């Protein structure tokens, strides 16, 4: 599905508005949209709403063998899925440019900054380490997917609890969440990315562009920072030339924004911890907004079961006897093998053919009638085998197809076909 | 099993008429979990809905009718594509089979011939799986199609039944109940005549049990359709 293209007048309107320091949603140049962070039922599931952009992150873990050159470090795996739900332009399965870009940026932001202590993920050095997998799903694309993804990923990592592991000598026991409390990951710092979009060759800049603004921007500068004012990653794309003081200004703005966002994330994690400790229900189901007109909740309802068994018995008794299914109009004579019900047999063609031939040889003349039917099957098989020979890429060099001596098949006796000879075999088969 | 029958009406006798094993259904186990639904929650898709069965929650987004690739176009109908995204990992064969079930149900109820050479895309995202996932997909799909305003000949809903080791029928099972069940069945029921549009079963069960589960699902679907009506009524209460 293609996305609707941006019209020229829309583009001109947006650029004109930006020149006059106006944004479509009334924000100021350095304002972020409203950020809302909620958590799912299980540990490591986090939803982030950045205005209308919605993103979900899920963290999971698995025990695997470590990399050869890093035997005592755990592995982090990031995957950003641009779900086709987020935008009609996203297609399932295809690695688009945007998807590659976002994946790389998230990896650099989280993995290369070493925000997670990977050595603590080691269980048995050289044999078993934890692989932490972060899947980020885009649910709605209204601009600035990178920031939303980075907030969701780092919050989900902070929220995640991995199963506890006990080591006694050579034995390693992984305890389930019911046996022992799962333990959180050790996170050194929280890198959060802030995006700046540039217009008119770097003259105007906007923080947190929405989808329309992203379409008309010239270039994007992404700065990933943590609250200690350490830059974890910087990426400038779009080919715009930025002056040094512009970059410095952006990093100052970024540090302010990052500290605000980090505070928000901290509060959300605290709230969630409190709710879970109090034993309350938590998760997406709870966060369904009740006061909205488009949302409705219904309590647990029992289902009437009064006449169920009567109705069921009625139906079963009224139903007629199931018709005797006739397998195939051809009744195989004892001693004749047949695979399938008269359809084209596409497995083990060579062996089948030989088996049938042996049996037909054994049964002899009794089967004149049967042989004609068998011949028909064989014709089909031949055709299909002809097809198979043509298109298959089997390793077998030579496929020898033998046919019993029958008047109709005089032409086709004992030809051999192999990959190279496919053309000649085809000729031989033409009837 | 006789003792467990909750209703004490004179109907008790006829229940044990015919031969065979008769499973009396304990009505305390036969209930639907808490439902929740929100429509129009995403701004990009033409129709979107989230559906919740207890803890199982699913998002659905619909795009359409839109342009279709020439390789996929059908000359007299719309091409419906269903995509199911699991929470962790890439979609596998299980998702493909669930997609097929949902697609067949939708094709049976959507009026596809009103939009020839167009594409309808339905995307379902798992948010949390705590049992009855396929019926949650079906319910979310129906609400999203309603939200998108696509013409349908009937509404549909999904109901999951499980038969546990004792032979009791449980509707809307949780993941723990599903794991211990002997058979698991999901039915898509239509709104006009309560017919079964699609069935997907796993495990072993008798013909009698199957018919009982279908009857239970049909009764349960009444509640779900009433919930649909209430949601839509609430939504349009301010405008109509």
XYZ file of C-alpha atoms in Angstrom:
671
model
C 0.000 0.000 0.000
C 1.344 3.400 -0.816
C 1.173 6.414 1.400
C -0.741 9.434 0.113
C 1.805 11.841 -1.392
C 2.199 15.285 0.096
C 0.658 17.975 -2.041
C 2.640 21.035 -3.034
C 0.322 23.465 -1.357
C 0.528 21.541 1.889
C 4.299 21.614 1.683
C 4.372 25.345 0.972
C 1.951 25.984 3.782
C 4.051 24.065 6.280
C 7.284 25.765 5.241
C 5.680 29.174 5.337
C 4.286 28.509 8.805
C 7.690 27.376 10.043
C 9.265 30.543 8.708
C 6.754 32.489 10.750
C 7.652 30.389 13.827
C 4.283 28.652 13.868
C 3.691 24.925 14.193
C 0.541 23.080 13.134
C -0.305 21.900 16.623
C 0.499 25.202 18.295
C 3.722 24.074 19.977
C 6.772 26.242 20.423
C 10.005 25.476 18.603
C 11.558 23.520 21.468
C 8.432 21.859 22.832
C 7.931 18.148 23.038
C 4.512 16.603 22.617
C 2.818 15.008 25.598
C 4.576 11.796 26.596
C 2.593 9.033 28.256
C 4.257 5.852 29.536
C 2.289 2.773 30.577
C 3.328 -0.779 31.310
C 1.954 -4.151 30.361
C 1.058 -7.094 32.560
C 4.368 -8.879 32.381
C 7.749 -7.415 33.179
C 9.491 -5.735 30.308
C 6.443 -4.589 28.379
C 6.101 -0.857 27.921
C 3.875 1.453 25.839
C 4.950 4.973 24.988
C 2.700 7.637 23.491
C 4.519 10.637 22.066
C 1.561 12.759 21.031
C -0.196 10.435 18.613
C 2.872 8.335 17.875
C 2.432 5.051 19.706
C 5.134 2.490 20.295
C 5.334 -0.756 22.260
C 8.505 -2.403 23.506
C 8.870 -5.915 24.886
C 11.985 -7.336 26.474
C 12.568 -11.075 26.704
C 15.525 -13.213 27.631
C 16.978 -16.543 26.677
C 20.013 -18.612 27.619
C 22.377 -19.195 24.719
C 26.042 -19.785 24.005
C 28.124 -16.586 23.997
C 30.087 -15.125 21.120
C 33.512 -16.626 20.495
C 35.473 -13.478 21.122
C 33.452 -12.449 24.180
C 32.971 -15.568 26.274
C 31.894 -13.851 29.455
C 29.559 -11.184 28.178
C 25.843 -11.409 27.580
C 24.266 -10.471 24.256
C 21.826 -7.647 23.545
C 19.612 -7.922 20.516
C 17.463 -5.068 19.256
C 14.705 -5.312 16.723
C 12.497 -2.460 15.590
C 9.411 -3.618 13.719
C 7.762 -1.087 11.501
C 4.342 -2.654 11.715
C 2.099 -2.015 8.717
C -0.416 -0.772 11.284
C 1.687 2.304 11.916
C 1.558 3.669 8.412
C 0.295 2.520 5.027
C 3.791 3.012 3.677
C 5.278 0.290 5.896
C 5.215 -3.134 4.363
C 5.432 -6.416 6.118
C 8.721 -8.217 5.821
C 10.566 -5.750 3.712
C 13.585 -4.086 5.305
C 13.018 -0.532 4.193
C 15.621 2.174 4.472
C 13.869 3.736 7.406
C 13.764 0.432 9.229
C 17.499 -0.129 8.763
C 18.227 3.420 9.866
C 16.137 3.166 13.027
C 17.583 -0.213 13.935
C 21.133 1.041 13.561
C 20.441 4.175 15.550
C 18.853 2.274 18.391
C 21.738 -0.160 18.485
C 24.305 2.600 18.615
C 22.335 4.437 21.225
C 21.891 1.478 23.574
C 24.542 -1.081 22.777
C 27.570 1.005 21.951
C 26.986 3.305 24.885
C 27.294 0.291 27.194
C 24.323 1.321 29.253
C 23.684 -2.277 30.318
C 26.281 -4.284 32.195
C 26.674 -7.259 29.885
C 29.140 -9.044 32.142
C 26.446 -9.502 34.752
C 24.496 -11.455 32.146
C 27.070 -14.213 32.091
C 26.006 -17.482 33.717
C 28.745 -19.959 32.787
C 31.691 -18.356 31.071
C 32.082 -19.582 27.540
C 28.960 -21.734 27.659
C 25.785 -20.018 28.759
C 24.946 -16.355 28.819
C 21.690 -14.443 28.786
C 20.572 -12.981 25.508
C 18.352 -9.968 26.157
C 16.078 -9.301 23.227
C 14.248 -6.006 22.833
C 11.422 -5.923 20.294
C 10.001 -2.493 19.551
C 6.749 -2.370 17.588
C 5.540 0.818 15.982
C 1.791 1.047 16.372
C 1.061 4.519 15.026
C 3.410 6.756 13.075
C 2.861 10.431 13.710
C 6.471 11.502 13.497
C 9.604 11.069 15.560
C 9.638 7.300 15.758
C 13.259 7.315 16.912
C 12.654 9.189 20.131
C 9.589 7.179 21.004
C 11.467 3.954 20.291
C 14.435 4.921 22.428
C 12.238 5.927 25.368
C 10.238 2.718 25.072
C 13.344 0.541 24.790
C 15.197 1.963 27.756
C 12.068 2.041 29.922
C 11.271 -1.557 29.057
C 14.849 -2.558 29.919
C 14.576 -0.810 33.274
C 11.242 -2.501 33.903
C 12.374 -5.976 32.903
C 13.164 -8.735 35.425
C 15.141 -11.787 34.391
C 14.826 -15.175 36.085
C 17.184 -15.855 38.951
C 19.986 -18.350 38.392
C 21.723 -20.472 41.016
C 25.135 -22.026 40.438
C 26.378 -24.873 42.616
C 29.665 -26.215 41.341
C 28.854 -27.499 37.895
C 25.081 -27.372 38.213
C 23.153 -24.359 37.027
C 19.520 -23.971 38.080
C 17.251 -21.410 36.489
C 14.452 -20.564 38.911
C 11.001 -19.757 37.581
C 9.325 -16.493 38.675
C 7.160 -18.446 41.116
C 10.124 -20.019 42.897
C 12.343 -16.996 43.271
C 11.800 -13.311 42.606
C 13.212 -12.366 39.225
C 15.995 -9.797 39.335
C 16.310 -6.554 37.362
C 19.061 -5.875 34.833
C 21.947 -3.718 35.940
C 21.682 -0.493 34.005
C 24.374 2.143 34.336
C 22.645 5.050 32.667
C 19.636 5.792 30.492
C 20.419 7.156 27.056
C 17.491 8.940 25.453
C 17.513 10.331 21.951
C 16.245 13.768 20.994
C 15.544 14.612 17.358
C 15.934 17.991 15.718
C 14.589 18.655 12.268
C 16.038 21.358 10.042
C 14.308 23.382 7.368
C 15.467 25.774 4.669
C 19.063 24.519 4.665
C 19.525 24.709 8.409
C 17.937 28.118 9.004
C 15.039 26.888 11.089
C 15.000 24.055 13.517
C 12.193 22.206 15.305
C 12.368 19.724 18.131
C 10.215 16.573 17.966
C 8.841 16.892 14.437
C 5.393 15.485 13.765
C 4.704 13.451 10.646
C 3.867 16.383 8.384
C 6.932 18.287 9.513
C 9.104 15.240 8.923
C 7.946 15.090 5.340
C 9.048 18.611 4.521
C 12.261 18.702 6.536
C 15.666 18.961 4.925
C 17.661 17.068 7.486
C 17.528 15.457 10.898
C 19.958 15.623 13.781
C 19.601 12.962 16.441
C 21.453 13.341 19.725
C 21.304 10.570 22.298
C 22.247 11.716 25.768
C 21.829 10.651 29.349
C 20.926 12.785 32.302
C 24.609 13.203 33.262
C 25.013 15.277 30.100
C 27.073 12.625 28.363
C 26.468 12.324 24.661
C 25.956 8.667 23.768
C 25.415 9.053 20.062
C 25.036 11.797 17.454
C 23.736 11.293 13.978
C 23.097 13.867 11.306
C 21.287 12.812 8.171
C 19.853 14.552 5.154
C 23.054 16.178 4.048
C 22.496 19.514 5.736
C 25.543 21.490 6.756
C 25.386 22.516 10.367
C 27.561 25.128 12.027
C 29.410 24.268 15.201
C 27.382 26.635 17.361
C 24.158 25.145 16.005
C 25.273 21.720 17.130
C 26.298 23.083 20.537
C 22.943 24.786 20.924
C 21.142 21.589 20.014
C 23.099 19.591 22.556
C 22.184 22.092 25.265
C 18.506 21.820 24.372
C 18.873 18.055 24.291
C 20.302 17.927 27.799
C 17.320 19.866 29.159
C 14.845 17.646 27.360
C 16.607 14.456 28.373
C 16.552 15.341 32.040
C 12.806 16.058 31.822
C 12.128 12.796 30.053
C 14.334 10.791 32.432
C 12.349 12.217 35.336
C 9.114 11.195 33.667
C 10.404 7.672 33.083
C 11.526 7.426 36.694
C 8.100 8.469 37.917
C 6.349 5.977 35.677
C 8.574 3.144 36.920
C 7.943 4.153 40.530
C 4.194 4.203 40.041
C 4.243 0.826 38.439
C 6.352 -0.625 41.222
C 3.908 0.680 43.797
C 0.912 -0.787 42.021
C 2.560 -4.167 41.658
C 3.619 -4.262 45.287
C 0.119 -3.403 46.395
C -1.011 -6.395 44.352
C -3.244 -4.371 42.103
C -3.957 -5.412 38.558
C -1.650 -3.828 36.137
C -1.322 -3.959 32.462
C -2.884 -2.744 29.311
C -6.319 -3.861 30.416
C -6.186 -1.578 33.405
C -4.994 1.403 31.480
C -8.019 1.359 29.182
C -9.446 4.832 29.589
C -12.927 4.514 31.023
C -14.115 8.030 30.607
C -13.783 8.041 26.845
C -16.840 7.646 24.706
C -15.048 5.293 22.345
C -14.153 2.857 25.121
C -16.374 0.448 26.981
C -15.827 -2.219 29.563
C -18.047 -5.092 30.530
C -17.654 -7.124 33.682
C -17.361 -10.865 33.937
C -20.637 -12.389 32.795
C -21.890 -15.915 33.176
C -23.195 -17.745 30.165
C -26.569 -19.446 30.292
C -26.143 -23.165 30.002
C -29.684 -24.366 30.534
C -30.546 -26.077 27.306
C -27.140 -26.656 25.887
C -27.005 -30.405 26.245
C -30.524 -30.766 24.858
C -29.737 -28.749 21.786
C -26.516 -30.579 21.240
C -28.170 -33.978 21.463
C -30.923 -32.827 19.137
C -28.421 -31.864 16.510
C -26.437 -35.037 16.821
C -29.525 -37.214 16.547
C -31.007 -35.288 13.668
C -27.816 -35.383 11.708
C -27.883 -38.113 9.132
C -25.397 -40.880 8.866
C -22.254 -39.491 7.328
C -21.992 -40.619 3.674
C -19.597 -43.436 2.997
C -16.782 -41.740 1.289
C -15.649 -43.517 -1.829
C -11.914 -43.223 -1.953
C -11.473 -43.428 -5.678
C -13.359 -44.973 -8.566
C -10.481 -47.307 -9.164
C -10.532 -50.300 -6.876
C -6.977 -51.438 -6.457
C -6.484 -55.130 -6.928
C -4.737 -56.785 -3.996
C -1.050 -56.587 -4.543
C -1.213 -53.214 -6.220
C 0.094 -50.285 -4.314
C -1.217 -46.831 -4.827
C -0.217 -43.684 -3.097
C -2.807 -40.952 -3.001
C -6.311 -41.067 -4.435
C -5.717 -40.848 -8.132
C -4.126 -37.461 -7.843
C -0.695 -36.691 -9.092
C 1.848 -38.228 -6.820
C 4.709 -35.902 -6.268
C 6.774 -37.713 -3.693
C 9.407 -40.330 -4.238
C 8.390 -40.642 -7.849
C 11.212 -42.968 -8.845
C 10.696 -45.488 -6.061
C 6.937 -45.560 -6.514
C 7.160 -46.158 -10.194
C 9.532 -49.060 -9.668
C 7.401 -50.614 -6.956
C 4.308 -50.434 -9.094
C 6.111 -51.916 -12.019
C 7.306 -54.834 -9.982
C 3.824 -55.486 -8.750
C 2.283 -55.141 -12.157
C 4.837 -57.574 -13.506
C 3.947 -60.034 -10.798
C 0.200 -59.856 -11.293
C 0.537 -60.304 -15.033
C -2.317 -60.411 -17.501
C -5.171 -60.348 -15.001
C -4.677 -56.705 -14.800
C -5.084 -55.558 -18.348
C -7.934 -53.301 -17.293
C -6.078 -52.112 -14.254
C -2.976 -51.494 -16.215
C -4.723 -48.995 -18.438
C -5.782 -47.089 -15.376
C -2.330 -47.324 -14.026
C -1.022 -46.103 -17.309
C -3.180 -43.051 -17.053
C -1.747 -42.418 -13.673
C 1.679 -42.956 -15.015
C 1.037 -40.532 -17.819
C 0.060 -37.996 -15.245
C 3.097 -38.863 -13.249
C 5.265 -38.608 -16.269
C 3.924 -35.239 -17.062
C 4.335 -34.210 -13.543
C 7.698 -35.861 -13.465
C 8.513 -34.089 -16.664
C 7.598 -30.911 -14.884
C 9.546 -31.977 -11.852
C 12.595 -32.766 -13.874
C 12.374 -29.399 -15.572
C 12.097 -27.287 -12.558
C 13.647 -29.265 -9.789
C 17.100 -28.481 -8.554
C 17.707 -31.881 -7.098
C 21.236 -33.049 -6.582
C 20.685 -36.217 -8.548
C 22.704 -36.241 -11.681
C 20.746 -38.786 -13.561
C 17.102 -39.712 -13.264
C 16.322 -42.953 -15.029
C 12.668 -43.502 -15.794
C 11.757 -46.976 -16.917
C 8.383 -47.958 -18.301
C 6.896 -51.375 -18.822
C 6.584 -52.473 -22.442
C 3.055 -51.513 -23.488
C 1.828 -50.594 -26.969
C 0.853 -47.047 -25.978
C 4.088 -46.383 -24.371
C 6.376 -47.664 -27.072
C 7.793 -44.226 -27.629
C 8.887 -43.673 -24.102
C 10.692 -46.837 -23.183
C 13.822 -46.390 -21.215
C 14.803 -42.852 -21.634
C 16.976 -41.200 -19.150
C 16.876 -37.609 -18.312
C 19.034 -35.451 -16.208
C 19.295 -31.765 -15.692
C 21.168 -31.063 -18.857
C 19.141 -33.461 -20.893
C 15.809 -32.023 -19.786
C 15.109 -30.617 -23.199
C 15.572 -33.923 -24.930
C 13.414 -35.734 -22.411
C 10.688 -33.205 -22.942
C 10.802 -33.910 -26.635
C 10.550 -37.590 -25.940
C 7.455 -37.034 -23.873
C 5.460 -35.082 -26.336
C 2.522 -37.178 -27.344
C -21.535 -35.384 37.043
C -25.247 -35.391 37.802
C -24.682 -33.645 41.090
C -22.876 -30.787 39.475
C -25.802 -29.691 37.359
C -26.690 -26.255 38.655
C -30.239 -25.920 37.401
C -32.699 -27.854 39.486
C -35.606 -27.595 37.109
C -37.648 -30.588 35.976
C -35.562 -30.476 32.864
C -33.015 -32.629 34.598
C -34.559 -35.885 33.442
C -34.657 -35.283 29.695
C -30.975 -34.420 29.782
C -29.969 -37.986 30.389
C -32.208 -39.515 27.768
C -29.989 -40.678 24.992
C -27.014 -42.908 25.409
C -23.425 -41.876 25.462
C -21.491 -39.692 27.803
C -23.327 -36.553 28.744
C -21.211 -33.806 30.105
C -23.201 -31.605 32.441
C -21.809 -28.154 32.350
C -21.065 -26.476 35.597
C -22.234 -22.928 35.076
C -19.789 -21.467 37.527
C -17.011 -22.304 35.096
C -18.898 -21.105 32.077
C -18.511 -17.379 32.072
C -16.889 -14.803 29.910
C -14.045 -12.771 31.382
C -14.121 -9.036 31.653
C -14.380 -7.403 28.222
C -13.054 -4.073 27.148
C -12.913 -2.331 23.830
C -11.727 0.976 22.511
C -12.307 2.194 18.982
C -10.565 4.772 16.865
C -7.481 4.940 19.040
C -4.867 5.205 16.301
C -4.762 8.175 13.977
C -3.164 6.642 10.859
C -5.273 3.526 10.144
C -8.719 4.038 8.650
C -10.226 1.954 11.417
C -8.661 0.763 14.645
C -9.776 -0.975 17.778
C -8.322 -2.646 20.792
C -10.077 -5.588 22.396
C -9.481 -7.065 25.821
C -10.572 -10.421 27.247
C -9.461 -10.349 30.871
C -5.702 -9.977 30.415
C -5.466 -10.920 26.766
C -5.287 -7.726 24.722
C -4.985 -7.156 21.020
C -4.800 -4.127 18.723
C -6.392 -4.160 15.293
C -5.871 -1.666 12.489
C -7.624 -1.586 9.130
C -6.572 0.207 5.973
C -8.896 0.243 3.044
C -10.247 0.332 0.491
C -6.897 1.343 -0.954
C -4.751 0.764 -3.985
C -3.784 -2.839 -4.610
C -0.708 -4.284 -6.281
C -1.484 -5.574 -9.748
C -0.175 -9.013 -8.830
C -2.690 -9.294 -6.022
C -5.727 -7.655 -7.548
C -8.992 -9.531 -8.103
C -11.155 -8.154 -10.855
C -14.515 -8.282 -9.102
C -13.706 -8.190 -5.391
C -11.519 -6.485 -2.875
C -8.359 -8.324 -1.824
C -8.326 -8.842 1.923
C -4.957 -9.273 3.576
C -4.612 -10.142 7.241
C -1.317 -9.707 9.093
C -0.750 -10.926 12.622
C 2.279 -9.604 14.494
C 3.403 -11.520 17.562
C 4.944 -9.696 20.457
C 8.383 -11.286 20.344
C 10.136 -12.488 17.236
C 9.066 -12.702 13.635
C 5.731 -14.116 12.484
C 5.900 -17.873 12.087
C 3.646 -20.649 10.860
C 1.314 -20.354 13.836
C 0.590 -16.742 12.957
C 0.002 -17.718 9.354
C -2.624 -20.255 10.311
C -4.335 -17.774 12.609
C -4.280 -15.245 9.780
C -6.008 -17.732 7.547
C -8.772 -18.307 10.111
C -9.367 -14.601 10.551
C -9.246 -13.916 6.846
C -11.805 -16.564 6.019
C -14.189 -15.203 8.632
C -13.802 -11.655 7.392
C -14.240 -12.658 3.769
C -17.484 -14.380 4.697
C -18.931 -11.297 6.273
C -17.466 -8.367 4.333
C -19.166 -7.238 1.137
C -16.019 -7.471 -0.923
C -17.699 -7.085 -4.272
C -18.494 -3.470 -3.489
C -14.815 -2.586 -3.861
C -13.326 -4.432 -6.817
C -9.624 -4.091 -7.501
C -8.978 -2.602 -4.076
C -7.103 -3.833 -1.098
C -8.245 -4.147 2.482
C -5.487 -4.699 4.984
C -6.188 -5.844 8.523
C -3.270 -5.817 10.931
C -3.509 -7.451 14.354
C -0.890 -6.916 17.042
C -0.655 -9.080 20.145
C -0.229 -6.961 23.251
C -0.584 -9.712 25.818
C -1.591 -13.319 25.454
C -3.437 -14.866 28.378
C -5.574 -17.401 26.537
C -8.402 -17.180 23.952
C -6.135 -15.311 21.599
C -7.844 -16.264 18.356
C -11.266 -15.180 19.559
C -9.739 -11.909 20.761
C -8.332 -11.411 17.254
C -11.764 -12.014 15.753
C -13.506 -9.593 18.088
C -10.894 -6.900 17.593
C -11.063 -7.413 13.836
C -14.828 -6.987 13.800
C -14.680 -3.813 15.866
C -11.931 -2.369 13.685
C -13.865 -3.162 10.508
C -16.903 -1.462 12.054
C -14.784 1.534 12.974
C -13.471 1.765 9.433
C -17.024 1.779 8.134
C -16.507 -1.121 5.752
C -19.746 -2.637 4.491
C -20.484 -6.003 6.077
C -23.384 -8.382 5.653
C -23.195 -9.450 9.278
C -21.033 -8.942 12.328
C -19.025 -11.773 13.754
C -17.526 -12.609 17.082
C -15.084 -15.194 18.327
C -15.651 -17.536 21.269
C -13.129 -20.009 22.615
C -14.168 -23.140 24.494
C -11.904 -25.549 26.271
C -12.725 -29.028 27.505
C -10.693 -29.793 30.566
C -9.538 -33.166 31.796
C -12.839 -33.808 33.655
C -14.925 -33.122 30.589
C -16.197 -29.740 31.791
C -16.655 -27.054 29.206
C -14.914 -23.768 29.985
C -15.549 -20.686 27.890
C -12.953 -17.976 27.402
C -10.152 -19.946 29.062
C -7.032 -18.317 30.456
C -3.605 -19.496 29.345
C -3.305 -21.765 32.384
C -6.694 -23.333 31.676
C -5.808 -23.772 28.002
C -2.646 -25.614 28.896
C -4.472 -28.166 31.005
C -7.370 -28.672 28.642
C -7.929 -31.794 26.630
C -9.389 -29.904 23.687
C -9.473 -26.279 22.652
C -11.964 -24.891 20.143
C -12.527 -21.461 18.712
C -15.663 -20.604 16.774
C -16.537 -17.516 14.807
C -20.273 -16.916 15.129
C -22.232 -14.584 12.897
C -24.729 -12.093 14.204
C -27.749 -12.722 11.983
C -28.416 -16.398 12.490
C -25.780 -17.452 14.984
C -24.210 -19.710 12.409
C -20.667 -20.916 12.741
C -18.502 -19.058 10.221
C -15.185 -20.616 11.152
C -13.986 -23.218 13.571
C -10.482 -23.997 14.679
C -9.966 -26.892 17.041
C -7.097 -28.565 18.770
C -7.175 -31.778 20.767
C -9.574 -34.696 20.891
C -13.271 -34.572 21.657
C -16.459 -36.433 20.768
C -19.162 -35.341 18.356
C -21.461 -34.640 21.288
C -18.900 -32.437 22.960
C -18.372 -30.532 19.749
C -22.069 -29.799 19.392
C -22.292 -28.783 23.028
C -19.408 -26.383 22.603
C -21.016 -24.902 19.521
C -24.264 -24.432 21.427
C -22.394 -22.814 24.319
C -20.546 -20.526 21.937
C -23.778 -19.486 20.300
C -25.230 -18.560 23.681
C -22.062 -16.744 24.667
C -22.044 -14.829 21.408
C -25.320 -13.166 22.494
C -23.403 -11.393 25.229
C -20.658 -10.333 22.889
C -23.048 -8.930 20.315
C -24.847 -7.052 23.054
C -21.468 -5.620 24.048
C -20.877 -4.512 20.453
C -24.255 -2.818 20.422
C -23.550 -1.069 23.707
C -20.145 0.135 22.516
C -21.481 1.565 19.302
C -24.456 3.103 21.060
C -22.153 4.770 23.558
C -19.901 6.001 20.841
C -22.610 7.660 18.860
C -24.633 8.793 21.869
C -23.478 12.357 21.498
C -24.046 12.643 17.769
C -27.243 10.716 17.181
